[in-house]
Structures are given as structure tokens and as C-alpha cells.
Tab-separated table of C-alpha atoms in Angstrom:
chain	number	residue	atom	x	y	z
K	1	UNK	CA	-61.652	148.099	-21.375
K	2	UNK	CA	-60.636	150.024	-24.369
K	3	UNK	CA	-63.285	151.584	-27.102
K	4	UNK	CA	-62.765	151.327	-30.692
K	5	UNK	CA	-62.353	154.405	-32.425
K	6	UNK	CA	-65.527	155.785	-34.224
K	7	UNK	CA	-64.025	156.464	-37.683
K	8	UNK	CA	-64.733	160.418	-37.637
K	9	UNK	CA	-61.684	159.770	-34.322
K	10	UNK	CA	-59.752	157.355	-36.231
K	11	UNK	CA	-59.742	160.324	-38.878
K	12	UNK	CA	-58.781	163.293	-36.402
K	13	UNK	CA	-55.905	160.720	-35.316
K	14	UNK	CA	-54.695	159.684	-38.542
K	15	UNK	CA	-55.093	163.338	-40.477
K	16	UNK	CA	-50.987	164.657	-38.784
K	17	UNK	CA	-49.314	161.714	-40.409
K	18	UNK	CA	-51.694	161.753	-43.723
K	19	UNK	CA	-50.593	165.539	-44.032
K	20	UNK	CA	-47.382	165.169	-43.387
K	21	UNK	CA	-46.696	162.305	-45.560
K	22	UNK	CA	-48.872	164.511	-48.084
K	23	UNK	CA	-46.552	166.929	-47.185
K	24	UNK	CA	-43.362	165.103	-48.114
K	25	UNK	CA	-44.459	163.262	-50.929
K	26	UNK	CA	-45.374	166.469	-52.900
K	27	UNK	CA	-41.834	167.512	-52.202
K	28	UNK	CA	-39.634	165.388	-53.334
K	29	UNK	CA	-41.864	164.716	-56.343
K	30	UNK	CA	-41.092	168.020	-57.286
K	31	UNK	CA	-37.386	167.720	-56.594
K	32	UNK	CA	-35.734	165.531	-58.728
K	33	UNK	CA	-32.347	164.807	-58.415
K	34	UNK	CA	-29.405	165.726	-61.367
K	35	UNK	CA	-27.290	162.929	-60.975
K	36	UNK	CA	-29.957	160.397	-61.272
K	37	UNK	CA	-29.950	157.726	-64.210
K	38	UNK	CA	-33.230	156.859	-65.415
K	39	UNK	CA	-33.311	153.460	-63.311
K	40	UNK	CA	-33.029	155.149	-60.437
K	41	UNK	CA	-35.498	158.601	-61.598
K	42	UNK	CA	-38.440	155.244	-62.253
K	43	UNK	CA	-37.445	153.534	-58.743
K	44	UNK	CA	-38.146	156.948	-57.443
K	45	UNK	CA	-41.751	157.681	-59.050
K	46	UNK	CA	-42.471	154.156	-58.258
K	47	UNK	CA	-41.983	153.870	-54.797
K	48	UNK	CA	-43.457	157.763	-54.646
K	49	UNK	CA	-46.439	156.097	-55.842
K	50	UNK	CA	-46.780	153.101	-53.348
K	51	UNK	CA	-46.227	156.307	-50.641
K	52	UNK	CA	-49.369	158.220	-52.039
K	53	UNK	CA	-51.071	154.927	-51.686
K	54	UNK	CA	-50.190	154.039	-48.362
K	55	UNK	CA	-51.209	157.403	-47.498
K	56	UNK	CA	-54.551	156.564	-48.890
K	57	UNK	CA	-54.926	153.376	-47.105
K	58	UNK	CA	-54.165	155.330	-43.657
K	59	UNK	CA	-52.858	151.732	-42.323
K	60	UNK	CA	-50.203	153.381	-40.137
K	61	UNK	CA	-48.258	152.170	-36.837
K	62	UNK	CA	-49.591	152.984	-33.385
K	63	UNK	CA	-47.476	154.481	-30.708
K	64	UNK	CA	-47.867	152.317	-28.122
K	65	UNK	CA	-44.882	153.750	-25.975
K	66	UNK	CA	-44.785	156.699	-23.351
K	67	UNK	CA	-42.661	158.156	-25.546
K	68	UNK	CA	-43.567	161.664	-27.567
K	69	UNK	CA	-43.188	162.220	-31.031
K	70	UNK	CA	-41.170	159.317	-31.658
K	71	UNK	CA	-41.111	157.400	-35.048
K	72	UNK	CA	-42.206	154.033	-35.251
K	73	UNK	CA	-40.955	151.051	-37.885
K	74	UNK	CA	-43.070	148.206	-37.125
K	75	UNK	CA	-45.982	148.693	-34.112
K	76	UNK	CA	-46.729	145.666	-31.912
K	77	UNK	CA	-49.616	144.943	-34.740
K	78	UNK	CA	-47.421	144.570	-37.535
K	79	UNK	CA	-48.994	147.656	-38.990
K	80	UNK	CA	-45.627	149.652	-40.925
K	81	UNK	CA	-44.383	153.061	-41.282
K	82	UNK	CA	-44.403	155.115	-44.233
K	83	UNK	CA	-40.228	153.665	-44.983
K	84	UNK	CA	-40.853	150.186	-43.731
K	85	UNK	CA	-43.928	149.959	-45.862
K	86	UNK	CA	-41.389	151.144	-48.924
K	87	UNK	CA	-39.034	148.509	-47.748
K	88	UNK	CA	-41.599	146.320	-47.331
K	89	UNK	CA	-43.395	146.359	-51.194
K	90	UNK	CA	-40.039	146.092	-52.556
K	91	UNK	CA	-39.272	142.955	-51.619
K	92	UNK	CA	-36.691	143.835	-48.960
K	93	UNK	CA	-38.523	141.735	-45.733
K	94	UNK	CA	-35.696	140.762	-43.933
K	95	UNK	CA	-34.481	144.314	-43.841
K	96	UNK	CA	-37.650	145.747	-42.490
K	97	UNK	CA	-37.272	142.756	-39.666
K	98	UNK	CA	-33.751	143.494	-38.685
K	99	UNK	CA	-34.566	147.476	-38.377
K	100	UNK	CA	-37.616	146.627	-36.430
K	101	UNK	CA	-35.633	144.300	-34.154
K	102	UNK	CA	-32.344	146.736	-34.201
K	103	UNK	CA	-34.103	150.224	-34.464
K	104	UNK	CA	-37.887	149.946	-34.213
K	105	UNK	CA	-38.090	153.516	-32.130
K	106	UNK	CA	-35.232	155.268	-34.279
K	107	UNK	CA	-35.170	157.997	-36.416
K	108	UNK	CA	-33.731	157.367	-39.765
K	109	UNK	CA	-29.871	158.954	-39.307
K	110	UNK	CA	-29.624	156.509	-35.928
K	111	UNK	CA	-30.777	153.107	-38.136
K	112	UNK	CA	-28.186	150.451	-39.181
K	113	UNK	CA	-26.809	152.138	-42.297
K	114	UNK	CA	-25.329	148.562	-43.607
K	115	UNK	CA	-29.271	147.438	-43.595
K	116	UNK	CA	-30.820	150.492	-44.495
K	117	UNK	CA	-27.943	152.005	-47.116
K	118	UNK	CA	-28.315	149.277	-49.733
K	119	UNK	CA	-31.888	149.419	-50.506
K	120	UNK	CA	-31.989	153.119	-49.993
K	121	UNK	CA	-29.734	153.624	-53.259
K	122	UNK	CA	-31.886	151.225	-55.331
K	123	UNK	CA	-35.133	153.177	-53.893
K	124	UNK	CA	-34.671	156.492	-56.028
K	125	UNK	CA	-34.615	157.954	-52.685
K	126	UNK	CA	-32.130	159.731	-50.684
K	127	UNK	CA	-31.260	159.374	-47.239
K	128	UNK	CA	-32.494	162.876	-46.693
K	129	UNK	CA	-36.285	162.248	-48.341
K	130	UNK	CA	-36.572	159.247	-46.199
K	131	UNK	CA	-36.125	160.823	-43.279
K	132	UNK	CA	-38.400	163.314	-44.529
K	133	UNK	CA	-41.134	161.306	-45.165
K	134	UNK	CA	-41.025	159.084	-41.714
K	135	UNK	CA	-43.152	160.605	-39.427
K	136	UNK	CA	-43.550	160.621	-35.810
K	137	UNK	CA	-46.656	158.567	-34.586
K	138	UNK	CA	-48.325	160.307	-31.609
K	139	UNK	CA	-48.567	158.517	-28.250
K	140	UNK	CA	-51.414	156.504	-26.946
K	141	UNK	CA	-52.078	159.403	-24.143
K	142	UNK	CA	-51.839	161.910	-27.136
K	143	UNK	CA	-55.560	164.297	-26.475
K	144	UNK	CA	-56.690	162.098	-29.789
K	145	UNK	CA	-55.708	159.258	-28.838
K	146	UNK	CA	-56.497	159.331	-25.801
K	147	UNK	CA	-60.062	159.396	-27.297
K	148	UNK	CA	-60.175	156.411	-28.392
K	149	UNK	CA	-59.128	154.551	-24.723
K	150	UNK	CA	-60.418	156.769	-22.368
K	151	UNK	CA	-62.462	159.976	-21.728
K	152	UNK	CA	-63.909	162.188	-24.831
K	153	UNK	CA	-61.281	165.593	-25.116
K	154	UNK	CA	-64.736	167.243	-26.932
């Protein structure tokens, strides 16, 4: 039988990926590329913006695999990662479906480049900062996860 998560649990599991997406949002808002126009520089702050939010909102993927520090796109509950989500509130659904289905475990250098690449140069964002800002989701035998399945680690 599995045990919700008390939210002071669902915190300690969630605070990694809010600091590192805290983390990565802070710098590339301070970077701001040269060779930018100003369509792209506002595509940028926008979708910089829906980050911070969806860092607020703390709705991120579960690792439901064996597998360690491994990025996830899409969990099994539909919940998105930090890119996906990105994809996802800029209209670009069938993208985020096709890297789920294609890549769903992948980093963002191994993902479909002819899926990813287009939307990527309207996003403000380079290939680099997204794979900066996707984090790795720990797994569900993680010591805080783990907490919320199975026996207390305090």
C-alpha cells in the first residue's frame, strides 16, 4: 500500500529540482545572448517567466524507473518537466508527445533534434540553457522518496 506524502516530505523531495531550476533560471536571465533580435530576447523572458512559475507550482515528473539521476519528459501521470512544460505552454503539444514517445528518459543532446530544434530557436533559448535547466528527477527508492512508499529515513 503506498502513503501519500505529508507535504513537509513532498517539500524535502521537491526542494533539488526547485533549486536547481532556481538555479538555472537565474542564469540565463542574467546571460543574454548578442546575436539575439528583440523577438527572440521577449520569447526568452517569456518563457523564463512560465519557468519561474512552474517552479512555483512544484508540479514536477516522478521517477518512476530504477534508474538514477535520469531526466524525465512526461511521467506515467502526465505531470511535465521543466522543457516539456516550456514546450507544452507554447503551443507545441504534438512535440512534447513525440519526445515523450521517442525520448521520454533522454537527456536533451540525445532528443530528436528535427522535433526539438524548431521550437528551440523560436523559444529565446539555446540548446545549451535547455539542457541546463532539465533536471534529473530522483528515483522512487531515492532516501526521500522512499519516504513517501515505505519506511521513515528520520
Amino acid at each position: 500500500m503506498t502513503r501519500r506524502c505529508s507535504p513537509m516530505r513532498r517539500w524535502l523531495i521537491d526542494l533539488p529540482t526547485r533549486i536547481h531550476l532556481w538555479s538555472a533560471e537565474l542564469q540565463i536571465r542574467h546571460r543574454s545572448p548578442s546575436d539575439a533580435d528583440a523577438d527572440a530576447l521577449q520569447a526568452r523572458r517569456d518563457n523564463l517567466d512560465v519557468l519561474r512559475e512552474y517552479r512555483k507550482n512544484r508540479q514536477y515528473p516522478r521517477n518512476d524507473t530504477e534508474l538514477p539521476s535520469t531526466p524525465y519528459f512526461v511521467d506515467t501521470d502526465g505531470r511535465h518537466c521543466a522543457v516539456a512544460h516550456l514546450m507544452r505552454a507554447s503551443g507545441h503539444h504534438d512535440e512534447v508527445r513525440r519526445i515523450a514517445a521517442t525520448a521520454n528518459l533522454a537527456r536533451i543532446d540525445a532528443m530528436d533534434p528535427v522535433i526539438l530544434a524548431p521550437w528551440a530557436r523560436r523559444s529565446g533559448l539555446s540548446k545549451r540553457e535547455l539542457a541546463r535547466i532539465q533536471p534529473t528527477m530522483p528515483t522512487r527508492t531515492s532516501r526521500f522518496s522512499a519516504s513517501c512508499s515505505g519506511p521513515r529515513w528520520y
